[in-house]
């Protein structure tokens, strides 16, 4: 079996910023062993949100969702690791914070369906599209990180393509 290093996109939403949780959440990703390959603060605009949440454009909550996402800057991050899309979704928890498992980011910090602290890509294909949507090529970094040999076992490292 071959394994691939993949990337996923995370957005720390306005409630994470307003509630002083940015450092705490980034620390969780670092401690898990996820490599940060892109990170910046941006203000989201309608064009980007219409694309990013396009699947919800006919929902009654769409306007409110956009206003919330524009209410302060957000942090966008590109993270890299083996099977990382699934790993990050597990760290994040399900959409509705109040039923998310304790220990997950939403389980620990959110009581809401809408203000649920964080976005994470839900598939490899979406992760690729979302990283393109939010980062230019020269905002993504390729560098050696010294913990790699301890984060993954020899079998996993040798199966990497
Ligand atoms: P996800 O963030 O867990 O992947 P999605 O279904 O992709 O959940 O929804 C995207 C975002 O839209 C959610 O994280 C949440 O902020 C918002 N959202 C989803 N469903 C509702 C709703 O019923 N009411 C208000 N906001 C919602
Ligand atoms: Mg989603």
mmCIF file of C-alpha atoms and ligand atoms in Angstrom:
data_model
loop_
_atom_site.group_PDB
_atom_site.id
_atom_site.type_symbol
_atom_site.label_atom_id
_atom_site.label_comp_id
_atom_site.label_asym_id
_atom_site.label_seq_id
_atom_site.Cartn_x
_atom_site.Cartn_y
_atom_site.Cartn_z
ATOM 1 C CA UNK A 1 0.000 0.000 0.000
ATOM 2 C CA UNK A 2 1.255 3.443 -0.789
ATOM 3 C CA UNK A 3 0.683 6.515 1.346
ATOM 4 C CA UNK A 4 0.666 10.124 0.293
ATOM 5 C CA UNK A 5 1.429 13.333 2.085
ATOM 6 C CA UNK A 6 -1.669 15.424 1.561
ATOM 7 C CA UNK A 7 -2.731 18.911 2.488
ATOM 8 C CA UNK A 8 -5.930 20.218 4.025
ATOM 9 C CA UNK A 9 -7.385 23.688 4.534
ATOM 10 C CA UNK A 10 -8.455 25.067 7.889
ATOM 11 C CA UNK A 11 -10.112 28.402 8.641
ATOM 12 C CA UNK A 12 -10.141 29.755 12.197
ATOM 13 C CA UNK A 13 -13.460 31.572 12.075
ATOM 14 C CA UNK A 14 -14.309 34.992 13.595
ATOM 15 C CA UNK A 15 -15.562 33.448 16.857
ATOM 16 C CA UNK A 16 -12.172 31.750 17.378
ATOM 17 C CA UNK A 17 -10.482 35.138 17.013
ATOM 18 C CA UNK A 18 -12.993 37.036 19.185
ATOM 19 C CA UNK A 19 -12.874 34.380 21.901
ATOM 20 C CA UNK A 20 -9.062 34.369 22.036
ATOM 21 C CA UNK A 21 -8.735 30.762 20.905
ATOM 22 C CA UNK A 22 -6.364 31.183 17.943
ATOM 23 C CA UNK A 23 -3.195 30.180 19.800
ATOM 24 C CA UNK A 24 -4.904 27.307 21.568
ATOM 25 C CA UNK A 25 -6.179 25.817 18.316
ATOM 26 C CA UNK A 26 -2.928 26.271 16.389
ATOM 27 C CA UNK A 27 -1.132 24.632 19.342
ATOM 28 C CA UNK A 28 -3.389 21.566 19.039
ATOM 29 C CA UNK A 29 -2.411 21.132 15.397
ATOM 30 C CA UNK A 30 1.277 21.561 16.205
ATOM 31 C CA UNK A 31 1.139 19.066 19.070
ATOM 32 C CA UNK A 32 -0.649 16.517 16.908
ATOM 33 C CA UNK A 33 2.263 16.702 14.488
ATOM 34 C CA UNK A 34 0.652 18.485 11.579
ATOM 35 C CA UNK A 35 3.020 20.513 9.446
ATOM 36 C CA UNK A 36 1.967 24.113 8.831
ATOM 37 C CA UNK A 37 2.722 24.860 5.169
ATOM 38 C CA UNK A 38 0.663 28.065 4.872
ATOM 39 C CA UNK A 39 -0.781 30.543 7.370
ATOM 40 C CA UNK A 40 -2.209 34.061 7.040
ATOM 41 C CA UNK A 41 -4.870 36.493 8.285
ATOM 42 C CA UNK A 42 -7.419 37.668 5.738
ATOM 43 C CA UNK A 43 -10.807 39.348 5.513
ATOM 44 C CA UNK A 44 -13.304 37.197 3.650
ATOM 45 C CA UNK A 45 -15.272 38.824 0.878
ATOM 46 C CA UNK A 46 -18.568 37.898 -0.796
ATOM 47 C CA UNK A 47 -17.020 36.408 -3.933
ATOM 48 C CA UNK A 48 -14.885 34.004 -1.934
ATOM 49 C CA UNK A 49 -17.704 33.091 0.451
ATOM 50 C CA UNK A 50 -20.165 32.525 -2.384
ATOM 51 C CA UNK A 51 -17.713 29.981 -3.775
ATOM 52 C CA UNK A 52 -16.703 28.444 -0.463
ATOM 53 C CA UNK A 53 -20.252 28.023 0.851
ATOM 54 C CA UNK A 54 -21.916 27.798 -2.590
ATOM 55 C CA UNK A 55 -23.637 24.523 -1.653
ATOM 56 C CA UNK A 56 -25.688 26.525 0.889
ATOM 57 C CA UNK A 57 -26.616 29.553 -1.263
ATOM 58 C CA UNK A 58 -30.348 28.723 -1.200
ATOM 59 C CA UNK A 59 -30.529 28.091 2.549
ATOM 60 C CA UNK A 60 -32.237 30.608 4.828
ATOM 61 C CA UNK A 61 -29.110 30.825 6.979
ATOM 62 C CA UNK A 62 -26.801 31.708 4.063
ATOM 63 C CA UNK A 63 -26.861 35.520 4.552
ATOM 64 C CA UNK A 64 -26.306 35.148 8.291
ATOM 65 C CA UNK A 65 -23.470 32.690 7.703
ATOM 66 C CA UNK A 66 -21.756 35.160 5.370
ATOM 67 C CA UNK A 67 -22.174 38.072 7.787
ATOM 68 C CA UNK A 68 -20.664 35.975 10.569
ATOM 69 C CA UNK A 69 -17.709 34.965 8.386
ATOM 70 C CA UNK A 70 -17.113 38.640 7.481
ATOM 71 C CA UNK A 71 -17.495 39.968 11.031
ATOM 72 C CA UNK A 72 -13.745 39.996 11.690
ATOM 73 C CA UNK A 73 -10.610 38.710 9.964
ATOM 74 C CA UNK A 74 -10.006 34.978 9.902
ATOM 75 C CA UNK A 75 -6.858 32.843 9.924
ATOM 76 C CA UNK A 76 -6.447 30.442 7.024
ATOM 77 C CA UNK A 77 -4.016 27.566 7.312
ATOM 78 C CA UNK A 78 -2.769 24.836 5.003
ATOM 79 C CA UNK A 79 -1.625 21.759 6.928
ATOM 80 C CA UNK A 80 0.252 18.715 5.666
ATOM 81 C CA UNK A 81 0.460 15.088 6.788
ATOM 82 C CA UNK A 82 -0.474 11.503 5.965
ATOM 83 C CA UNK A 83 -4.262 11.067 5.590
ATOM 84 C CA UNK A 84 -4.560 14.554 7.022
ATOM 85 C CA UNK A 85 -8.039 15.431 5.713
ATOM 86 C CA UNK A 86 -9.596 12.727 7.853
ATOM 87 C CA UNK A 87 -7.281 13.373 10.816
ATOM 88 C CA UNK A 88 -8.205 17.062 10.952
ATOM 89 C CA UNK A 89 -11.945 16.385 10.633
ATOM 90 C CA UNK A 90 -11.598 14.115 13.677
ATOM 91 C CA UNK A 91 -9.767 16.829 15.630
ATOM 92 C CA UNK A 92 -12.465 19.348 14.623
ATOM 93 C CA UNK A 93 -15.591 17.272 15.366
ATOM 94 C CA UNK A 94 -19.043 17.396 13.735
ATOM 95 C CA UNK A 95 -20.744 20.624 12.649
ATOM 96 C CA UNK A 96 -22.967 21.106 15.692
ATOM 97 C CA UNK A 97 -20.645 22.062 18.545
ATOM 98 C CA UNK A 98 -22.984 21.093 21.337
ATOM 99 C CA UNK A 99 -23.047 17.448 20.301
ATOM 100 C CA UNK A 100 -19.370 17.192 19.305
ATOM 101 C CA UNK A 101 -17.234 14.849 21.393
ATOM 102 C CA UNK A 102 -15.385 16.404 24.309
ATOM 103 C CA UNK A 103 -11.742 16.623 23.309
ATOM 104 C CA UNK A 104 -12.516 17.768 19.777
ATOM 105 C CA UNK A 105 -12.119 21.469 18.987
ATOM 106 C CA UNK A 106 -15.845 22.032 18.487
ATOM 107 C CA UNK A 107 -16.656 19.726 21.408
ATOM 108 C CA UNK A 108 -14.487 21.791 23.722
ATOM 109 C CA UNK A 109 -15.228 25.307 22.467
ATOM 110 C CA UNK A 110 -18.555 25.549 20.634
ATOM 111 C CA UNK A 111 -22.239 25.349 21.557
ATOM 112 C CA UNK A 112 -23.499 26.258 18.080
ATOM 113 C CA UNK A 113 -24.208 24.945 14.580
ATOM 114 C CA UNK A 114 -23.140 28.219 12.973
ATOM 115 C CA UNK A 115 -20.504 29.695 15.264
ATOM 116 C CA UNK A 116 -18.485 26.508 15.452
ATOM 117 C CA UNK A 117 -14.962 27.980 15.608
ATOM 118 C CA UNK A 118 -13.331 26.325 12.633
ATOM 119 C CA UNK A 119 -13.648 25.098 9.053
ATOM 120 C CA UNK A 120 -11.829 21.997 7.779
ATOM 121 C CA UNK A 121 -11.931 20.464 4.286
ATOM 122 C CA UNK A 122 -14.080 17.333 4.092
ATOM 123 C CA UNK A 123 -12.377 15.406 1.249
ATOM 124 C CA UNK A 124 -9.045 15.341 -0.574
ATOM 125 C CA UNK A 125 -10.623 16.811 -3.710
ATOM 126 C CA UNK A 126 -12.230 19.651 -1.759
ATOM 127 C CA UNK A 127 -9.011 20.248 0.180
ATOM 128 C CA UNK A 128 -7.110 20.739 -3.065
ATOM 129 C CA UNK A 129 -9.724 23.143 -4.445
ATOM 130 C CA UNK A 130 -9.951 25.071 -1.165
ATOM 131 C CA UNK A 131 -6.174 25.482 -0.829
ATOM 132 C CA UNK A 132 -6.124 26.906 -4.373
ATOM 133 C CA UNK A 133 -9.016 29.195 -3.443
ATOM 134 C CA UNK A 134 -7.296 30.683 -0.397
ATOM 135 C CA UNK A 135 -3.531 30.521 -1.120
ATOM 136 C CA UNK A 136 -1.318 31.654 -3.973
ATOM 137 C CA UNK A 137 1.492 29.252 -4.920
ATOM 138 C CA UNK A 138 4.148 31.436 -3.293
ATOM 139 C CA UNK A 139 2.217 31.491 -0.009
ATOM 140 C CA UNK A 140 2.688 27.733 0.412
ATOM 141 C CA UNK A 141 6.001 26.503 1.784
ATOM 142 C CA UNK A 142 8.004 23.368 1.160
ATOM 143 C CA UNK A 143 10.546 22.844 3.935
ATOM 144 C CA UNK A 144 12.137 20.121 6.026
ATOM 145 C CA UNK A 145 10.803 19.664 9.529
ATOM 146 C CA UNK A 146 12.979 17.791 12.000
ATOM 147 C CA UNK A 147 10.235 15.852 13.802
ATOM 148 C CA UNK A 148 9.193 13.935 10.669
ATOM 149 C CA UNK A 149 11.110 10.729 11.507
ATOM 150 C CA UNK A 150 9.408 10.462 14.884
ATOM 151 C CA UNK A 151 5.909 11.457 13.774
ATOM 152 C CA UNK A 152 5.661 8.515 11.411
ATOM 153 C CA UNK A 153 7.035 4.992 11.651
ATOM 154 C CA UNK A 154 9.568 3.548 9.221
ATOM 155 C CA UNK A 155 6.912 1.550 7.363
ATOM 156 C CA UNK A 156 4.797 4.646 6.804
ATOM 157 C CA UNK A 157 7.778 6.710 5.722
ATOM 158 C CA UNK A 158 8.929 4.067 3.254
ATOM 159 C CA UNK A 159 5.436 3.759 1.741
ATOM 160 C CA UNK A 160 5.291 7.457 0.935
ATOM 161 C CA UNK A 161 5.088 8.240 -2.765
HETATM 162 P P1 LIG B 1 -18.787 21.624 8.367
HETATM 163 O O1 LIG B 1 -18.194 22.987 8.674
HETATM 164 O O2 LIG B 1 -18.858 20.754 9.577
HETATM 165 O O3 LIG B 1 -18.124 20.950 7.185
HETATM 166 P P2 LIG B 1 -21.020 22.233 6.575
HETATM 167 O O4 LIG B 1 -22.283 21.441 6.506
HETATM 168 O O5 LIG B 1 -20.048 22.133 5.436
HETATM 169 O O6 LIG B 1 -20.316 21.859 7.973
HETATM 170 O O7 LIG B 1 -21.423 23.744 6.783
HETATM 171 C C1 LIG B 1 -20.510 24.795 6.632
HETATM 172 C C2 LIG B 1 -20.734 25.813 7.734
HETATM 173 O O8 LIG B 1 -22.012 26.418 7.543
HETATM 174 C C3 LIG B 1 -20.787 25.227 9.137
HETATM 175 O O9 LIG B 1 -19.510 24.992 9.691
HETATM 176 C C4 LIG B 1 -21.568 26.273 9.878
HETATM 177 O O10 LIG B 1 -20.761 27.391 10.230
HETATM 178 C C5 LIG B 1 -22.577 26.722 8.813
HETATM 179 N N1 LIG B 1 -23.864 25.981 8.921
HETATM 180 C C6 LIG B 1 -24.121 24.700 8.537
HETATM 181 N N2 LIG B 1 -25.398 24.365 8.782
HETATM 182 C C7 LIG B 1 -25.970 25.463 9.338
HETATM 183 C C8 LIG B 1 -27.292 25.755 9.831
HETATM 184 O O11 LIG B 1 -28.209 24.908 9.806
HETATM 185 N N3 LIG B 1 -27.475 26.990 10.347
HETATM 186 C C9 LIG B 1 -26.504 27.952 10.393
HETATM 187 N N4 LIG B 1 -25.264 27.719 9.938
HETATM 188 C C10 LIG B 1 -24.985 26.492 9.426
HETATM 189 MG MG1 LIG B 2 -18.094 21.540 5.198
#
